[in-house]
CSV table of C-alpha atoms and ligand atoms in Angstrom, one decimal:
chain,number,residue,atom,x,y,z
A,233,UNK,CA,49.0,3.6,51.3
A,234,UNK,CA,51.8,2.8,48.9
A,235,UNK,CA,51.9,3.9,45.3
A,236,UNK,CA,49.8,1.4,43.3
A,237,UNK,CA,51.6,0.1,40.2
A,238,UNK,CA,49.1,-0.5,37.4
A,239,UNK,CA,50.2,-2.9,34.6
A,240,UNK,CA,48.6,-2.4,31.2
A,241,UNK,CA,49.2,-3.1,27.5
A,242,UNK,CA,50.4,-0.1,25.6
A,243,UNK,CA,47.6,0.4,23.1
A,244,UNK,CA,45.7,3.7,23.3
A,245,UNK,CA,42.5,1.9,24.5
A,246,UNK,CA,44.5,0.0,27.1
A,247,UNK,CA,46.1,3.2,28.3
A,248,UNK,CA,42.7,4.9,28.5
A,249,UNK,CA,41.5,2.1,30.7
A,250,UNK,CA,44.6,2.3,32.9
A,251,UNK,CA,44.2,6.0,33.3
A,252,UNK,CA,40.5,5.5,34.1
A,253,UNK,CA,41.5,3.2,36.9
A,254,UNK,CA,44.2,5.6,38.1
A,255,UNK,CA,41.5,8.4,38.2
A,256,UNK,CA,39.2,6.2,40.2
A,257,UNK,CA,42.0,5.5,42.7
A,258,UNK,CA,43.0,9.1,42.8
A,259,UNK,CA,39.4,10.2,43.7
A,260,UNK,CA,39.8,8.1,46.9
A,261,UNK,CA,43.2,9.6,47.6
A,262,UNK,CA,45.2,6.6,46.3
A,263,UNK,CA,48.3,7.4,44.1
A,264,UNK,CA,49.3,5.2,41.3
A,265,UNK,CA,51.7,4.9,38.4
A,266,UNK,CA,51.2,3.1,35.0
A,267,UNK,CA,53.6,0.4,33.8
A,268,UNK,CA,53.3,-0.6,30.1
A,269,UNK,CA,53.8,-4.3,29.3
A,270,UNK,CA,54.0,-5.7,25.8
A,271,UNK,CA,51.9,-8.9,25.2
A,272,UNK,CA,51.9,-11.6,22.5
A,273,UNK,CA,48.6,-10.2,21.2
A,274,UNK,CA,50.2,-6.8,20.6
A,275,UNK,CA,53.2,-8.3,18.8
A,276,UNK,CA,51.5,-10.7,16.4
A,277,UNK,CA,49.4,-8.5,14.2
A,278,UNK,CA,49.3,-10.5,11.0
A,279,UNK,CA,47.5,-13.6,12.4
A,280,UNK,CA,43.9,-13.6,13.5
A,281,UNK,CA,43.3,-13.9,17.2
A,282,UNK,CA,41.1,-16.9,16.5
A,283,UNK,CA,44.1,-18.6,15.0
A,284,UNK,CA,46.7,-17.7,17.6
A,285,UNK,CA,44.3,-19.2,20.1
A,286,UNK,CA,42.6,-16.8,22.4
A,287,UNK,CA,43.9,-18.2,25.7
A,288,UNK,CA,45.7,-15.4,27.4
A,289,UNK,CA,47.3,-13.7,24.4
A,290,UNK,CA,46.7,-10.3,25.9
A,291,UNK,CA,47.1,-11.4,29.6
A,292,UNK,CA,50.0,-13.8,30.0
A,293,UNK,CA,52.8,-11.2,30.2
A,294,UNK,CA,50.7,-9.1,32.5
A,295,UNK,CA,50.3,-12.0,34.8
A,296,UNK,CA,54.0,-12.7,35.0
A,297,UNK,CA,54.5,-9.1,36.2
A,298,UNK,CA,51.6,-9.5,38.8
A,299,UNK,CA,53.2,-12.8,40.0
A,300,UNK,CA,56.6,-11.2,40.5
A,301,UNK,CA,55.1,-8.2,42.3
A,302,UNK,CA,56.5,-5.8,39.6
A,303,UNK,CA,52.9,-4.5,39.3
A,304,UNK,CA,50.1,-4.6,41.9
A,305,UNK,CA,47.2,-4.8,39.5
A,306,UNK,CA,46.6,-5.4,35.8
A,307,UNK,CA,43.9,-3.6,33.9
A,308,UNK,CA,42.1,-5.2,30.9
A,309,UNK,CA,39.0,-4.9,28.8
A,310,UNK,CA,36.7,-7.3,30.7
A,311,UNK,CA,35.7,-8.7,27.3
A,312,UNK,CA,39.3,-9.8,26.6
A,313,UNK,CA,39.7,-11.8,29.7
A,314,UNK,CA,39.5,-15.6,29.8
A,315,UNK,CA,36.5,-17.0,31.7
A,316,UNK,CA,38.8,-18.9,34.1
A,317,UNK,CA,42.0,-17.3,35.2
A,318,UNK,CA,45.1,-19.3,35.9
A,319,UNK,CA,45.7,-20.4,39.5
A,320,UNK,CA,47.0,-17.5,41.7
A,321,UNK,CA,45.1,-14.7,39.9
A,322,UNK,CA,41.7,-13.2,40.4
A,323,UNK,CA,39.6,-10.4,39.1
A,324,UNK,CA,39.0,-8.1,42.1
A,325,UNK,CA,36.9,-5.4,40.5
A,326,UNK,CA,34.9,-4.4,37.5
A,327,UNK,CA,34.5,-0.7,36.7
A,328,UNK,CA,31.1,0.8,35.8
A,329,UNK,CA,30.0,-0.5,32.5
A,330,UNK,CA,29.8,1.8,29.4
A,331,UNK,CA,27.0,1.4,26.9
A,332,UNK,CA,27.3,-2.2,25.6
A,333,UNK,CA,26.1,-1.9,22.0
A,334,UNK,CA,28.1,-2.7,18.8
A,335,UNK,CA,28.2,0.2,16.4
A,336,UNK,CA,29.0,0.8,12.7
A,337,UNK,CA,31.7,3.4,12.2
A,338,UNK,CA,32.5,5.1,8.9
A,339,UNK,CA,33.4,8.3,7.2
A,340,UNK,CA,30.6,7.6,4.8
A,341,UNK,CA,27.4,8.7,6.4
A,342,UNK,CA,25.0,7.3,3.8
A,343,UNK,CA,25.5,3.6,4.7
A,344,UNK,CA,22.2,1.7,4.9
A,345,UNK,CA,23.3,-1.8,6.1
A,346,UNK,CA,19.7,-3.1,6.0
A,347,UNK,CA,19.3,-2.4,2.3
A,348,UNK,CA,20.2,-5.7,0.6
A,349,UNK,CA,20.4,-4.0,-2.8
A,350,UNK,CA,23.4,-2.0,-1.7
A,351,UNK,CA,26.8,-3.8,-1.7
A,352,UNK,CA,28.6,-3.2,1.6
A,353,UNK,CA,31.9,-4.4,3.0
A,354,UNK,CA,32.3,-4.3,6.8
A,355,UNK,CA,35.6,-4.7,8.5
A,356,UNK,CA,35.7,-6.7,11.8
A,357,UNK,CA,37.8,-9.4,13.4
A,358,UNK,CA,35.3,-10.8,15.7
A,359,UNK,CA,33.8,-14.2,14.9
A,360,UNK,CA,30.6,-13.2,16.8
A,361,UNK,CA,30.1,-10.1,14.7
A,362,UNK,CA,30.8,-12.0,11.4
A,363,UNK,CA,28.4,-14.8,12.3
A,364,UNK,CA,25.7,-12.4,13.4
A,365,UNK,CA,26.0,-10.5,10.2
A,366,UNK,CA,25.7,-13.7,8.2
A,367,UNK,CA,22.6,-14.6,10.2
A,368,UNK,CA,20.7,-11.3,9.9
A,369,UNK,CA,22.3,-9.5,7.0
A,370,UNK,CA,23.8,-12.1,4.7
A,371,UNK,CA,24.1,-9.6,1.9
A,372,UNK,CA,26.9,-7.8,3.8
A,373,UNK,CA,30.5,-8.9,3.0
A,374,UNK,CA,33.0,-8.9,5.7
A,375,UNK,CA,36.8,-8.5,5.7
A,376,UNK,CA,39.1,-9.1,8.7
A,377,UNK,CA,40.6,-6.0,10.0
A,378,UNK,CA,42.9,-6.3,13.0
A,379,UNK,CA,45.1,-3.9,15.0
A,380,UNK,CA,44.1,-1.1,17.3
A,381,UNK,CA,41.3,1.3,16.4
A,382,UNK,CA,43.5,3.9,14.8
A,383,UNK,CA,45.1,1.2,12.6
A,384,UNK,CA,41.6,-0.2,11.6
A,385,UNK,CA,40.4,3.3,10.7
A,386,UNK,CA,43.4,3.9,8.5
A,387,UNK,CA,42.8,0.5,6.8
A,388,UNK,CA,39.2,1.6,6.2
A,389,UNK,CA,40.3,4.9,4.8
A,390,UNK,CA,42.6,3.2,2.4
A,391,UNK,CA,39.6,1.3,1.0
A,392,UNK,CA,39.8,-2.1,2.6
A,393,UNK,CA,36.2,-1.8,3.7
A,394,UNK,CA,33.3,0.7,3.7
A,395,UNK,CA,32.8,0.7,7.5
A,396,UNK,CA,33.9,-1.0,10.7
A,397,UNK,CA,31.8,-3.0,13.1
A,398,UNK,CA,33.0,-2.3,16.6
A,399,UNK,CA,32.1,-1.9,20.3
A,400,UNK,CA,30.6,1.5,21.1
A,401,UNK,CA,32.8,1.5,24.3
A,402,UNK,CA,36.1,1.5,22.4
A,403,UNK,CA,35.1,3.9,19.7
A,404,UNK,CA,33.7,6.3,22.3
A,405,UNK,CA,36.7,6.1,24.6
A,406,UNK,CA,39.0,6.8,21.6
A,407,UNK,CA,37.0,9.9,20.8
A,408,UNK,CA,35.4,8.7,17.5
A,409,UNK,CA,31.8,9.5,18.4
A,410,UNK,CA,31.5,11.6,15.2
A,411,UNK,CA,32.1,8.6,13.0
A,412,UNK,CA,29.5,6.4,14.6
A,413,UNK,CA,26.7,6.2,12.1
A,414,UNK,CA,24.6,3.3,13.4
A,415,UNK,CA,24.1,1.8,16.9
A,416,UNK,CA,23.1,-1.8,16.5
A,417,UNK,CA,20.2,-3.5,18.4
A,418,UNK,CA,21.1,-5.6,21.4
A,419,UNK,CA,18.6,-8.2,20.3
A,420,UNK,CA,20.5,-8.9,17.1
A,421,UNK,CA,24.0,-7.9,18.1
A,422,UNK,CA,23.9,-9.2,21.6
A,423,UNK,CA,27.4,-8.2,22.9
A,424,UNK,CA,30.3,-10.3,23.9
A,425,UNK,CA,30.5,-11.2,27.6
A,426,UNK,CA,31.9,-8.3,29.5
A,427,UNK,CA,31.8,-5.7,26.7
A,428,UNK,CA,32.1,-2.2,27.9
A,429,UNK,CA,33.6,-2.9,31.4
A,430,UNK,CA,37.2,-2.7,32.6
A,431,UNK,CA,38.4,-5.6,34.8
A,432,UNK,CA,41.1,-5.3,37.5
A,433,UNK,CA,43.2,-8.4,38.0
A,434,UNK,CA,45.5,-9.1,40.9
A,435,UNK,CA,47.6,-11.9,42.3
A,436,UNK,CA,45.9,-13.8,45.1
A,437,UNK,CA,48.9,-12.8,47.1
A,438,UNK,CA,48.2,-9.1,46.9
A,439,UNK,CA,48.1,-7.5,50.4
A,440,UNK,CA,44.6,-7.7,51.8
A,441,UNK,CA,44.5,-4.0,52.9
A,442,UNK,CA,45.6,-2.8,49.5
A,443,UNK,CA,43.2,-5.1,47.8
A,444,UNK,CA,40.2,-3.9,49.7
A,445,UNK,CA,41.1,-0.2,49.2
A,446,UNK,CA,41.3,-0.8,45.4
A,447,UNK,CA,38.0,-2.6,45.4
A,448,UNK,CA,36.4,0.2,47.4
A,449,UNK,CA,37.7,2.8,44.9
A,450,UNK,CA,37.0,1.0,41.6
A,451,UNK,CA,34.4,-1.7,41.8
A,452,UNK,CA,30.9,-1.0,40.5
A,453,UNK,CA,28.5,-3.4,42.2
A,454,UNK,CA,25.7,-3.7,39.5
A,455,UNK,CA,28.3,-4.2,36.8
A,456,UNK,CA,29.9,-6.9,39.0
A,457,UNK,CA,26.7,-8.9,39.3
A,458,UNK,CA,26.1,-8.6,35.5
A,459,UNK,CA,29.6,-9.7,34.6
A,460,UNK,CA,29.5,-12.5,37.1
A,461,UNK,CA,26.4,-14.0,35.4
A,462,UNK,CA,27.8,-13.5,31.9
A,463,UNK,CA,31.2,-14.9,32.8
A,464,UNK,CA,29.7,-17.9,34.5
A,465,UNK,CA,27.8,-18.6,31.2
A,466,UNK,CA,31.1,-18.2,29.2
A,467,UNK,CA,32.9,-20.5,31.6
A,468,UNK,CA,30.6,-23.4,30.8
A,469,UNK,CA,30.8,-22.8,27.0
A,470,UNK,CA,34.6,-22.6,27.4
A,471,UNK,CA,34.4,-19.7,24.9
A,472,UNK,CA,37.4,-17.5,24.5
A,473,UNK,CA,36.9,-14.4,22.4
A,474,UNK,CA,37.3,-16.5,19.2
A,475,UNK,CA,34.0,-18.4,19.7
A,476,UNK,CA,30.8,-16.6,18.7
A,477,UNK,CA,29.0,-16.8,22.0
A,478,UNK,CA,27.2,-13.8,23.5
A,479,UNK,CA,25.4,-12.8,26.7
A,480,UNK,CA,24.1,-9.7,28.2
A,481,UNK,CA,22.8,-9.4,31.8
A,482,UNK,CA,20.7,-6.5,33.0
A,483,UNK,CA,19.6,-5.8,36.5
A,484,UNK,CA,17.5,-3.9,38.9
A,485,UNK,CA,18.2,-3.3,42.6
A,486,UNK,CA,17.3,-6.9,43.3
A,487,UNK,CA,16.8,-8.9,40.1
A,488,UNK,CA,19.0,-10.0,37.3
A,489,UNK,CA,18.0,-11.0,33.7
A,490,UNK,CA,20.5,-12.9,31.6
A,491,UNK,CA,20.0,-13.3,27.8
A,492,UNK,CA,22.6,-15.1,25.7
A,493,UNK,CA,23.4,-17.8,23.3
A,494,UNK,CA,25.6,-19.0,20.4
A,495,UNK,CA,25.6,-18.6,16.6
A,496,UNK,CA,27.1,-21.0,14.1
A,497,UNK,CA,30.1,-19.6,12.2
A,498,UNK,CA,28.0,-19.6,8.9
A,499,UNK,CA,25.3,-17.7,10.7
A,500,UNK,CA,22.6,-20.3,9.9
A,501,UNK,CA,21.9,-21.4,13.4
A,502,UNK,CA,21.4,-18.9,16.2
A,503,UNK,CA,20.2,-20.0,19.7
A,504,UNK,CA,19.3,-17.5,22.4
A,505,UNK,CA,17.6,-18.0,25.7
A,506,UNK,CA,16.7,-15.9,28.8
A,507,UNK,CA,16.9,-16.7,32.5
A,508,UNK,CA,15.9,-14.6,35.5
A,509,UNK,CA,16.6,-14.6,39.1
A,510,UNK,CA,18.1,-12.5,42.0
A,511,UNK,CA,21.4,-10.7,42.0
A,512,UNK,CA,22.8,-13.2,44.4
A,513,UNK,CA,22.0,-16.0,41.9
A,514,UNK,CA,24.2,-14.5,39.2
A,515,UNK,CA,26.7,-17.3,39.1
A,516,UNK,CA,23.9,-20.0,39.0
A,517,UNK,CA,22.0,-18.1,36.3
A,518,UNK,CA,25.0,-18.2,34.0
A,519,UNK,CA,25.2,-22.0,34.4
A,520,UNK,CA,21.4,-22.3,33.9
A,521,UNK,CA,21.6,-20.3,30.7
A,522,UNK,CA,24.5,-22.5,29.5
A,523,UNK,CA,22.5,-25.6,30.2
A,524,UNK,CA,19.5,-24.3,28.2
A,525,UNK,CA,21.6,-23.2,25.3
A,526,UNK,CA,23.6,-26.4,25.1
A,527,UNK,CA,20.5,-28.6,25.5
A,528,UNK,CA,18.6,-26.8,22.7
A,529,UNK,CA,21.3,-27.4,20.0
A,530,UNK,CA,24.1,-25.2,21.3
A,531,UNK,CA,26.2,-28.3,22.0
A,532,UNK,CA,26.2,-29.3,18.4
A,533,UNK,CA,27.0,-25.7,17.2
A,534,UNK,CA,29.8,-25.5,19.7
A,535,UNK,CA,31.3,-28.8,18.6
A,536,UNK,CA,31.2,-27.7,14.9
A,537,UNK,CA,32.8,-24.3,15.8
A,538,UNK,CA,35.7,-26.0,17.7
A,539,UNK,CA,36.3,-28.4,14.9
A,540,UNK,CA,36.5,-25.6,12.4
A,541,UNK,CA,38.7,-23.4,14.5
A,542,UNK,CA,41.1,-26.2,15.2
A,543,UNK,CA,41.6,-27.0,11.6
B,173,PBG,N1,38.4,-7.4,21.2
B,173,PBG,C1,39.0,-6.1,21.2
B,173,PBG,C2,38.4,-5.2,22.1
B,173,PBG,N2,38.4,-5.3,23.5
B,173,PBG,C3,37.6,-4.3,24.0
B,173,PBG,C4,37.1,-3.5,23.0
B,173,PBG,C5,36.3,-2.4,23.2
B,173,PBG,C6,36.0,-1.9,24.6
B,173,PBG,C7,35.1,-2.8,25.3
B,173,PBG,O1,34.2,-3.5,24.8
B,173,PBG,O2,35.3,-2.9,26.5
B,173,PBG,C8,37.6,-4.1,21.8
B,173,PBG,C9,37.4,-3.5,20.4
B,173,PBG,C10,36.0,-3.9,19.9
B,173,PBG,O3,35.5,-4.9,20.2
B,173,PBG,O4,35.5,-3.1,19.0
């Protein structure tokens, strides 16, 4: 087996993910090396992702390297991946998912976000989190904080906000467990599609033997079914990471439950539905959920969101 070249962004979280994949490969006796690639999303730090346009800001440059064969696979946060990949690329594996919750992270341990008498400023850059806060906790003020986790924490320390609203997976992987002061409920803060899993992307021209060995070493089957359902939902909503849609699939050995919906940017309208079926129906369940959400007012919310973001 040749040495697998793993393409990744250079942020600390991206490198954690790449080394995680390298470890999974190594456990099956496959050697690899990590190749760092700069992306547009890494370079443009002063414009919100929602404004750059989410399509491929973190993936385009990686795909160029996959296409040229300079790297064999690219590793991404599954959450940051478009629901439909450009022709010639595919996700070949999803690693076992981490806990999917959103969390509040702060040096101040006395933050009670449910107490509407206490002013609170939360830093986040996700439209889903902002809209969800407006829906459940309208007393909380939000401020946009971008950049990697280390940058966000230093912005918080310099007083931009009291706390950060983040994914548990990223905070945990970066070693910030001690600063996690609240774990948010999955019913309120239903996560973004794919949150907590690492996706492995390849060119459709990747050698079949190499491809199957990589899958064998890294793919987690239950996570795969869950993300297939969630991503199928996202594909219909055409939601990149800038649109506040959310979905979370859970599964047993045979069955799959998919809950998800959409929330208006002002937080006023939040629609959520649940569908159930077998693991093999994952793709169909995503479409079924999308149909339910769109038919119960989601179509109107989606239209409003797109009109606002395109302004
Ligand atoms: N959008 C940025 C991003 N992409 C993946 C993670 C965290 C790790 C994960 O959810 O897989 C984060 C940070 C965050 O949302 O707090």
